[in-house]
Amino acid sequence: MRTWHEIRRFPLAVRLLLVNQLGVNTGFYLLIPYLATHLTENLGLSAAVVGIVLGVRNLSQQGLFIIGGSASDRLGARGVIIAGCALRTLGFALFALGDGLAVLLAASVLSGLAGALFNPAVRAYLAQEAGERKAEAFALFNVFATTGALIGPLLGSALLLVDFRTSALTAAGIFAVLTVAQALVLPARKVEPSGGGVLGDWREVLGNRAFVAFSLAMVGMFTLENQLYLLLPDGAREATGWDGAAGIVFLVGTVANLALQLRITKRLKSRGNRARWIAVGLAVMGLAFLPPAFAAGVVPVLASALLLYLGIMIASPFVMELIPRFGRPELTGTYFGIFYVVSGVAAALGNTAVGWAMDTGESGGHTWLPWVCCALFGLASAGGVAWLYRRGALPVHTDPVRERSSA
């Protein structure tokens, strides 16, 4: 009830973006987790070709976030969001209708480019519309995103009982509905010129050493979030012997998110500088991986998942709130875009290290190795953010109500 009341306090545009994120994650996780199986078992493609198709989609998204961010600043976030969802509609429809390699690669490029467009644009629009309530807006954003990440795989599993084409067309249909809704509801906002060219904007953002250092320090957050789809599901399957055990991990996170996210954000927002809580959240995320390192079974894995979600709930809204404060409002989209490029590349390297630790641990009988590796990632990131905070390198922001009451 409190969450619903908080949602109603935001303008219609913000509410639509929250529902949009629910739809985006539902449509994405309805399709993408099952794409590799479709390509190998239904289409008979080799593992190498499947790797190319999936890699092209990921590269198109991660490598082009900066384009989406700059487009948001120069063309307006509204149009970029609509274009991104329209491209995702087309890309997912191509996965349903095409079996040739050229069509599959085109579908991968389009769906990846779509994410590169609307991800930074949505966050820039949300930051601008939420005003001083950015933290609460991004907390609710997490709630809707996590819920979509649970609904998507469940719906995808059900639709696959029909066939993959039905699943892909359903996902495309979700994005088509989102595209129309945004075109009808999202208001256009005046675009303030940045005062320079695109390359000048990129140089300005990349020249902000504090921002770049913060983006690199966040490698732990993105690496550990990705373990919700790699290490934790693998641990749940090992502990239970049931392939569907991964769903329990998402269920735990969704319930915790619905119950706690907004309460945690509102409570911590009024208790000091946000950067301190980002470091605390990263530390909790790192410590979350210690229970399975020292004890086998399903309880340590579920405890790990719950602590990981708790750390994300602490840190993520304040990370999203902090990014626009590094620079000029005219470059909010560019800051988000470059943040996701830097962090995405760093997290890809981190995931490679975790994968190596999983293989090495399994072959050498050291099952604790990947869990300890993840713990070190989280604690190192927490230490990096804490160091930047102590040096005064991060934007300082405390709750304005608190500041006025102490004046």
Short mmCIF file of C-alpha atoms in Angstrom, two decimals:
data_model
loop_
_atom_site.label_atom_id
_atom_site.label_comp_id
_atom_site.label_asym_id
_atom_site.label_seq_id
_atom_site.Cartn_x
_atom_site.Cartn_y
_atom_site.Cartn_z
CA MET A 1 0.00 0.00 0.00
CA ARG A 2 2.84 2.38 0.86
CA THR A 3 4.52 1.59 -2.46
CA TRP A 4 1.28 2.30 -4.36
CA HIS A 5 0.83 5.58 -2.48
CA GLU A 6 4.39 6.61 -3.35
CA ILE A 7 3.83 5.80 -7.02
CA ARG A 8 0.74 8.01 -7.16
CA ARG A 9 2.74 10.98 -5.86
CA PHE A 10 4.83 11.05 -9.03
CA PRO A 11 3.67 12.67 -12.30
CA LEU A 12 2.11 10.50 -14.98
CA ALA A 13 5.30 10.44 -17.06
CA VAL A 14 7.27 8.87 -14.19
CA ARG A 15 4.52 6.34 -13.54
CA LEU A 16 4.56 5.33 -17.19
CA LEU A 17 8.35 4.88 -17.11
CA LEU A 18 7.97 2.58 -14.08
CA VAL A 19 5.41 0.44 -15.90
CA ASN A 20 7.63 0.67 -18.97
CA GLN A 21 10.50 -0.92 -17.06
CA LEU A 22 8.23 -3.72 -15.89
CA GLY A 23 7.31 -4.36 -19.52
CA VAL A 24 10.90 -4.02 -20.76
CA ASN A 25 12.21 -6.63 -18.32
CA THR A 26 9.23 -8.92 -18.82
CA GLY A 27 9.67 -8.87 -22.60
CA PHE A 28 13.46 -9.21 -22.42
CA TYR A 29 13.58 -12.12 -19.95
CA LEU A 30 10.66 -13.80 -21.69
CA LEU A 31 12.88 -14.28 -24.73
CA ILE A 32 16.64 -13.85 -24.23
CA PRO A 33 17.28 -16.63 -21.64
CA TYR A 34 15.83 -19.17 -24.10
CA LEU A 35 17.41 -17.82 -27.26
CA ALA A 36 20.56 -19.95 -27.13
CA THR A 37 18.51 -23.13 -26.72
CA HIS A 38 16.35 -22.16 -29.72
CA LEU A 39 19.39 -21.47 -31.88
CA THR A 40 21.06 -24.78 -31.05
CA GLU A 41 18.18 -27.24 -30.65
CA ASN A 42 15.58 -25.80 -33.04
CA LEU A 43 17.80 -24.29 -35.73
CA GLY A 44 20.78 -26.63 -35.36
CA LEU A 45 23.41 -23.88 -35.25
CA SER A 46 26.87 -24.61 -33.90
CA ALA A 47 28.00 -23.29 -30.54
CA ALA A 48 30.40 -20.92 -32.31
CA VAL A 49 27.63 -19.37 -34.42
CA VAL A 50 25.36 -19.09 -31.39
CA GLY A 51 28.17 -17.30 -29.57
CA ILE A 52 28.47 -14.85 -32.47
CA VAL A 53 24.73 -14.11 -32.51
CA LEU A 54 24.57 -13.56 -28.74
CA GLY A 55 27.85 -11.64 -28.72
CA VAL A 56 26.67 -9.27 -31.46
CA ARG A 57 23.55 -8.45 -29.43
CA ASN A 58 25.57 -7.76 -26.30
CA LEU A 59 28.22 -5.74 -28.14
CA SER A 60 25.57 -3.68 -29.94
CA GLN A 61 24.07 -2.74 -26.60
CA GLN A 62 27.12 -2.28 -24.38
CA GLY A 63 29.22 -0.53 -27.00
CA LEU A 64 26.54 1.93 -28.10
CA PHE A 65 25.21 3.16 -24.76
CA ILE A 66 27.18 6.33 -25.36
CA ILE A 67 25.22 6.91 -28.59
CA GLY A 68 21.92 6.51 -26.76
CA GLY A 69 23.04 8.89 -24.03
CA SER A 70 24.16 11.58 -26.44
CA ALA A 71 21.00 11.21 -28.53
CA SER A 72 18.94 11.67 -25.38
CA ASP A 73 20.72 14.94 -24.58
CA ARG A 74 20.52 16.34 -28.11
CA LEU A 75 17.21 15.01 -29.44
CA GLY A 76 15.25 14.65 -26.23
CA ALA A 77 14.84 11.55 -24.09
CA ARG A 78 11.22 11.00 -25.15
CA GLY A 79 11.98 10.38 -28.83
CA VAL A 80 14.97 8.16 -28.05
CA ILE A 81 12.91 6.01 -25.67
CA ILE A 82 10.18 5.56 -28.28
CA ALA A 83 12.70 4.76 -31.02
CA GLY A 84 14.46 2.23 -28.80
CA CYS A 85 11.27 0.37 -27.96
CA ALA A 86 10.22 0.37 -31.63
CA LEU A 87 13.58 -1.12 -32.64
CA ARG A 88 13.30 -3.77 -29.91
CA THR A 89 9.85 -4.65 -31.31
CA LEU A 90 11.33 -5.15 -34.77
CA GLY A 91 14.36 -7.06 -33.49
CA PHE A 92 12.34 -9.54 -31.44
CA ALA A 93 9.87 -10.01 -34.31
CA LEU A 94 12.78 -10.93 -36.58
CA PHE A 95 13.87 -13.62 -34.11
CA ALA A 96 10.40 -15.10 -34.51
CA LEU A 97 10.13 -14.83 -38.28
CA GLY A 98 13.67 -15.47 -39.53
CA ASP A 99 15.86 -18.58 -39.45
CA GLY A 100 18.78 -17.50 -41.64
CA LEU A 101 22.03 -16.27 -40.13
CA ALA A 102 21.76 -12.84 -41.77
CA VAL A 103 18.29 -12.31 -40.30
CA LEU A 104 19.40 -13.52 -36.87
CA LEU A 105 22.38 -11.15 -36.88
CA ALA A 106 20.11 -8.26 -37.93
CA ALA A 107 17.73 -9.15 -35.10
CA SER A 108 20.64 -9.20 -32.65
CA VAL A 109 21.93 -5.81 -33.81
CA LEU A 110 18.49 -4.20 -33.68
CA SER A 111 17.61 -5.57 -30.23
CA GLY A 112 21.01 -4.57 -28.86
CA LEU A 113 20.86 -1.08 -30.38
CA ALA A 114 17.37 -0.70 -28.91
CA GLY A 115 18.69 -1.29 -25.41
CA ALA A 116 21.56 1.12 -26.03
CA LEU A 117 19.02 3.80 -26.94
CA PHE A 118 16.33 3.51 -24.31
CA ASN A 119 18.35 2.45 -21.25
CA PRO A 120 20.28 5.72 -20.74
CA ALA A 121 17.36 7.77 -22.10
CA VAL A 122 14.88 6.30 -19.60
CA ARG A 123 17.21 6.99 -16.70
CA ALA A 124 17.93 10.53 -17.89
CA TYR A 125 14.20 11.25 -18.30
CA LEU A 126 13.44 9.75 -14.88
CA ALA A 127 16.18 11.80 -13.21
CA GLN A 128 14.89 15.00 -14.79
CA GLU A 129 11.22 14.36 -14.01
CA ALA A 130 11.74 13.17 -10.41
CA GLY A 131 13.46 16.38 -9.23
CA GLU A 132 14.64 16.07 -5.63
CA ARG A 133 12.92 12.70 -5.31
CA LYS A 134 15.32 10.89 -7.62
CA ALA A 135 16.25 8.28 -5.00
CA GLU A 136 12.63 7.25 -4.45
CA ALA A 137 11.98 7.20 -8.21
CA PHE A 138 14.94 4.91 -8.85
CA ALA A 139 13.96 2.73 -5.87
CA LEU A 140 10.54 2.18 -7.45
CA PHE A 141 12.30 1.67 -10.79
CA ASN A 142 14.20 -1.23 -9.19
CA VAL A 143 10.98 -2.71 -7.81
CA PHE A 144 9.33 -2.74 -11.24
CA ALA A 145 12.51 -4.01 -12.94
CA THR A 146 12.95 -6.88 -10.47
CA THR A 147 9.29 -7.87 -10.80
CA GLY A 148 9.62 -7.94 -14.58
CA ALA A 149 12.75 -10.09 -14.29
CA LEU A 150 10.68 -12.64 -12.37
CA ILE A 151 7.56 -12.55 -14.57
CA GLY A 152 9.52 -12.76 -17.85
CA PRO A 153 11.16 -16.19 -17.41
CA LEU A 154 7.96 -17.68 -15.96
CA LEU A 155 5.91 -16.44 -18.90
CA GLY A 156 8.63 -17.50 -21.32
CA SER A 157 8.65 -21.03 -19.90
CA ALA A 158 4.89 -21.28 -20.36
CA LEU A 159 4.95 -19.92 -23.93
CA LEU A 160 7.76 -22.29 -24.93
CA LEU A 161 5.30 -25.13 -24.36
CA VAL A 162 3.72 -23.82 -27.58
CA ASP A 163 6.88 -22.87 -29.47
CA PHE A 164 9.68 -20.31 -29.55
CA ARG A 165 7.98 -18.26 -32.26
CA THR A 166 4.98 -17.63 -30.01
CA SER A 167 7.33 -16.54 -27.22
CA ALA A 168 9.24 -14.15 -29.50
CA LEU A 169 6.08 -12.62 -30.97
CA THR A 170 4.68 -12.10 -27.48
CA ALA A 171 7.86 -10.30 -26.45
CA ALA A 172 7.68 -8.17 -29.60
CA GLY A 173 4.04 -7.41 -28.83
CA ILE A 174 4.91 -6.18 -25.34
CA PHE A 175 7.42 -3.72 -26.78
CA ALA A 176 4.94 -2.62 -29.42
CA VAL A 177 2.41 -1.75 -26.72
CA LEU A 178 5.09 0.13 -24.76
CA THR A 179 6.04 2.10 -27.89
CA VAL A 180 2.46 3.23 -28.45
CA ALA A 181 1.93 4.07 -24.76
CA GLN A 182 5.05 6.23 -24.65
CA ALA A 183 4.11 8.04 -27.86
CA LEU A 184 0.68 8.84 -26.39
CA VAL A 185 1.59 9.68 -22.79
CA LEU A 186 5.20 10.85 -22.45
CA PRO A 187 5.33 14.66 -22.75
CA ALA A 188 8.06 16.21 -24.85
CA ARG A 189 10.50 18.40 -22.96
CA LYS A 190 12.53 21.30 -24.28
CA VAL A 191 16.09 20.23 -25.05
CA GLU A 192 18.74 22.56 -23.67
CA PRO A 193 21.79 22.74 -26.00
CA SER A 194 25.03 21.52 -24.47
CA GLY A 195 27.02 24.29 -26.13
CA GLY A 196 29.39 22.05 -28.07
CA GLY A 197 29.68 19.08 -30.41
CA VAL A 198 29.13 15.43 -29.58
CA LEU A 199 32.85 14.69 -29.35
CA GLY A 200 33.24 17.72 -27.09
CA ASP A 201 30.53 16.35 -24.81
CA TRP A 202 32.28 12.98 -24.64
CA ARG A 203 35.62 14.62 -23.88
CA GLU A 204 34.02 16.67 -21.11
CA VAL A 205 32.49 13.61 -19.45
CA LEU A 206 35.56 11.39 -19.87
CA GLY A 207 37.71 14.27 -18.61
CA ASN A 208 35.76 14.21 -15.34
CA ARG A 209 38.25 12.05 -13.47
CA ALA A 210 36.06 11.64 -10.41
CA PHE A 211 33.21 10.33 -12.56
CA VAL A 212 35.44 7.89 -14.45
CA ALA A 213 36.96 6.66 -11.18
CA PHE A 214 33.48 6.16 -9.73
CA SER A 215 32.36 4.25 -12.84
CA LEU A 216 35.36 1.93 -12.56
CA ALA A 217 34.78 1.47 -8.84
CA MET A 218 31.26 0.24 -9.63
CA VAL A 219 32.61 -2.83 -11.46
CA GLY A 220 31.76 -4.90 -8.39
CA MET A 221 28.11 -3.93 -8.48
CA PHE A 222 27.60 -4.89 -12.11
CA THR A 223 29.69 -8.07 -11.83
CA LEU A 224 27.81 -9.26 -8.77
CA GLU A 225 24.38 -8.35 -10.17
CA ASN A 226 25.18 -10.60 -13.13
CA GLN A 227 25.71 -13.53 -10.76
CA LEU A 228 21.93 -13.63 -10.36
CA TYR A 229 22.05 -15.26 -13.81
CA LEU A 230 25.29 -17.25 -13.48
CA LEU A 231 26.73 -18.29 -10.13
CA LEU A 232 23.62 -18.20 -7.91
CA PRO A 233 21.38 -20.24 -10.25
CA ASP A 234 24.24 -22.72 -10.68
CA GLY A 235 24.60 -22.94 -6.90
CA ALA A 236 20.84 -23.42 -6.47
CA ARG A 237 20.82 -26.24 -9.05
CA GLU A 238 23.83 -27.92 -7.40
CA ALA A 239 22.21 -27.70 -3.97
CA THR A 240 18.80 -29.06 -5.01
CA GLY A 241 19.47 -31.11 -8.12
CA TRP A 242 16.53 -29.29 -9.74
CA ASP A 243 16.91 -27.21 -12.88
CA GLY A 244 14.02 -24.95 -11.84
CA ALA A 245 15.73 -23.96 -8.60
CA ALA A 246 17.00 -20.77 -10.25
CA GLY A 247 13.44 -19.47 -10.11
CA ILE A 248 13.56 -19.55 -6.32
CA VAL A 249 16.45 -17.08 -6.39
CA PHE A 250 14.38 -14.59 -8.39
CA LEU A 251 11.31 -15.18 -6.22
CA VAL A 252 13.29 -14.39 -3.05
CA GLY A 253 14.61 -11.20 -4.63
CA THR A 254 11.25 -10.04 -5.92
CA VAL A 255 9.46 -10.54 -2.60
CA ALA A 256 12.27 -8.79 -0.71
CA ASN A 257 12.30 -5.96 -3.24
CA LEU A 258 8.57 -5.37 -3.03
CA ALA A 259 8.63 -5.41 0.75
CA LEU A 260 11.82 -3.49 1.51
CA GLN A 261 13.17 -1.38 -1.38
CA LEU A 262 11.20 1.80 -0.82
CA ARG A 263 11.49 1.60 2.98
CA ILE A 264 15.27 1.18 2.81
CA THR A 265 15.74 4.06 0.38
CA LYS A 266 13.54 6.50 2.30
CA ARG A 267 15.16 5.59 5.62
CA LEU A 268 18.75 5.91 4.38
CA LYS A 269 18.07 9.04 2.33
CA SER A 270 17.53 11.02 5.52
CA ARG A 271 20.68 9.68 7.19
CA GLY A 272 23.70 11.38 5.70
CA ASN A 273 25.55 11.52 2.41
CA ARG A 274 24.40 9.05 -0.22
CA ALA A 275 27.93 7.97 -1.26
CA ARG A 276 28.46 6.40 2.15
CA TRP A 277 25.42 4.18 1.63
CA ILE A 278 26.64 3.17 -1.82
CA ALA A 279 29.83 1.84 -0.20
CA VAL A 280 27.80 0.05 2.47
CA GLY A 281 25.55 -1.54 -0.17
CA LEU A 282 28.56 -2.76 -2.16
CA ALA A 283 30.07 -4.26 0.98
CA VAL A 284 26.82 -6.12 1.72
CA MET A 285 26.79 -7.39 -1.87
CA GLY A 286 30.32 -8.74 -1.41
CA LEU A 287 29.62 -10.36 1.96
CA ALA A 288 26.53 -11.99 0.44
CA PHE A 289 28.76 -14.52 -1.32
CA LEU A 290 30.45 -15.83 1.83
CA PRO A 291 27.70 -18.18 3.17
CA PRO A 292 27.92 -20.60 0.17
CA ALA A 293 31.73 -20.43 0.36
CA PHE A 294 31.73 -21.99 3.82
CA ALA A 295 28.61 -24.17 3.83
CA ALA A 296 26.88 -26.31 1.22
CA GLY A 297 23.14 -26.55 0.72
CA VAL A 298 20.16 -24.54 -0.40
CA VAL A 299 19.90 -22.35 2.73
CA PRO A 300 23.33 -20.69 2.25
CA VAL A 301 22.51 -20.06 -1.44
CA LEU A 302 19.17 -18.45 -0.59
CA ALA A 303 20.83 -16.42 2.17
CA SER A 304 23.37 -15.28 -0.39
CA ALA A 305 20.61 -14.24 -2.81
CA LEU A 306 18.73 -12.34 -0.10
CA LEU A 307 21.84 -10.47 1.03
CA LEU A 308 22.80 -9.68 -2.56
CA TYR A 309 19.37 -8.19 -3.25
CA LEU A 310 19.62 -6.26 0.03
CA GLY A 311 22.95 -4.76 -1.03
CA ILE A 312 21.51 -3.81 -4.43
CA MET A 313 18.50 -2.21 -2.72
CA ILE A 314 20.84 -0.12 -0.55
CA ALA A 315 23.23 1.01 -3.28
CA SER A 316 21.44 1.12 -6.63
CA PRO A 317 18.97 4.03 -6.16
CA PHE A 318 21.73 6.26 -4.79
CA VAL A 319 24.07 5.31 -7.65
CA MET A 320 21.43 6.36 -10.17
CA GLU A 321 20.75 9.55 -8.21
CA LEU A 322 24.45 10.41 -7.98
CA ILE A 323 25.40 10.08 -11.67
CA PRO A 324 23.64 13.26 -12.93
CA ARG A 325 25.28 15.28 -10.14
CA PHE A 326 28.75 14.79 -11.60
CA GLY A 327 28.15 17.28 -14.41
CA ARG A 328 25.83 19.70 -16.19
CA PRO A 329 22.12 18.84 -16.52
CA GLU A 330 22.46 19.21 -20.31
CA LEU A 331 24.72 16.12 -20.34
CA THR A 332 22.69 13.83 -18.07
CA GLY A 333 22.10 11.30 -20.83
CA THR A 334 25.76 11.30 -21.84
CA TYR A 335 26.82 10.67 -18.25
CA PHE A 336 24.45 7.71 -17.99
CA GLY A 337 25.57 6.38 -21.38
CA ILE A 338 29.28 6.52 -20.63
CA PHE A 339 28.70 5.13 -17.13
CA TYR A 340 27.12 2.03 -18.65
CA VAL A 341 29.85 1.67 -21.27
CA VAL A 342 32.67 1.86 -18.71
CA SER A 343 30.92 -0.31 -16.15
CA GLY A 344 29.70 -2.79 -18.77
CA VAL A 345 33.18 -3.40 -20.16
CA ALA A 346 34.63 -3.68 -16.66
CA ALA A 347 31.86 -6.06 -15.59
CA ALA A 348 32.47 -8.23 -18.67
CA LEU A 349 36.05 -8.66 -17.51
CA GLY A 350 34.80 -9.38 -14.00
CA ASN A 351 32.41 -12.06 -15.27
CA THR A 352 35.26 -13.65 -17.17
CA ALA A 353 37.18 -13.89 -13.89
CA VAL A 354 34.17 -15.42 -12.12
CA GLY A 355 33.72 -17.95 -14.95
CA TRP A 356 37.40 -18.88 -14.69
CA ALA A 357 37.01 -19.31 -10.92
CA MET A 358 33.96 -21.57 -11.43
CA ASP A 359 35.84 -23.81 -13.89
CA THR A 360 39.01 -23.87 -11.79
CA GLY A 361 37.11 -24.49 -8.57
CA GLU A 362 35.14 -27.38 -10.10
CA SER A 363 38.18 -29.08 -11.63
CA GLY A 364 40.33 -28.62 -8.53
CA GLY A 365 37.69 -29.43 -5.93
CA HIS A 366 37.74 -25.86 -4.58
CA THR A 367 34.02 -25.11 -4.76
CA TRP A 368 34.51 -22.04 -2.55
CA LEU A 369 36.71 -20.27 -5.12
CA PRO A 370 34.06 -18.44 -7.25
CA TRP A 371 32.15 -17.35 -4.14
CA VAL A 372 35.26 -15.87 -2.55
CA CYS A 373 36.16 -14.25 -5.88
CA CYS A 374 32.77 -12.49 -5.92
CA ALA A 375 33.16 -11.42 -2.29
CA LEU A 376 36.50 -9.81 -3.13
CA PHE A 377 34.95 -7.96 -6.09
CA GLY A 378 32.25 -6.49 -3.86
CA LEU A 379 34.59 -5.51 -1.04
CA ALA A 380 37.11 -3.99 -3.47
CA SER A 381 34.36 -1.86 -5.04
CA ALA A 382 33.13 -0.80 -1.61
CA GLY A 383 36.66 0.20 -0.70
CA GLY A 384 37.04 2.16 -3.94
CA VAL A 385 33.84 4.15 -3.40
CA ALA A 386 34.71 4.76 0.27
CA TRP A 387 38.15 6.04 -0.77
CA LEU A 388 36.61 8.44 -3.31
CA TYR A 389 34.14 9.61 -0.66
CA ARG A 390 36.88 10.28 1.90
CA ARG A 391 38.86 12.24 -0.68
CA GLY A 392 35.82 14.42 -1.36
CA ALA A 393 35.79 13.35 -5.02
CA LEU A 394 32.07 12.50 -5.13
CA PRO A 395 29.22 14.98 -5.35
CA VAL A 396 27.88 15.82 -1.90
CA HIS A 397 24.13 15.68 -1.48
CA THR A 398 22.07 15.35 1.66
CA ASP A 399 18.33 15.49 2.09
CA PRO A 400 17.14 19.14 1.75
CA VAL A 401 14.52 18.69 4.46
CA ARG A 402 17.18 17.50 6.86
CA GLU A 403 19.44 20.41 5.93
CA ARG A 404 16.67 22.98 6.55
CA SER A 405 15.73 21.47 9.92
CA SER A 406 19.35 21.65 11.12
CA ALA A 407 19.93 25.19 9.89
#
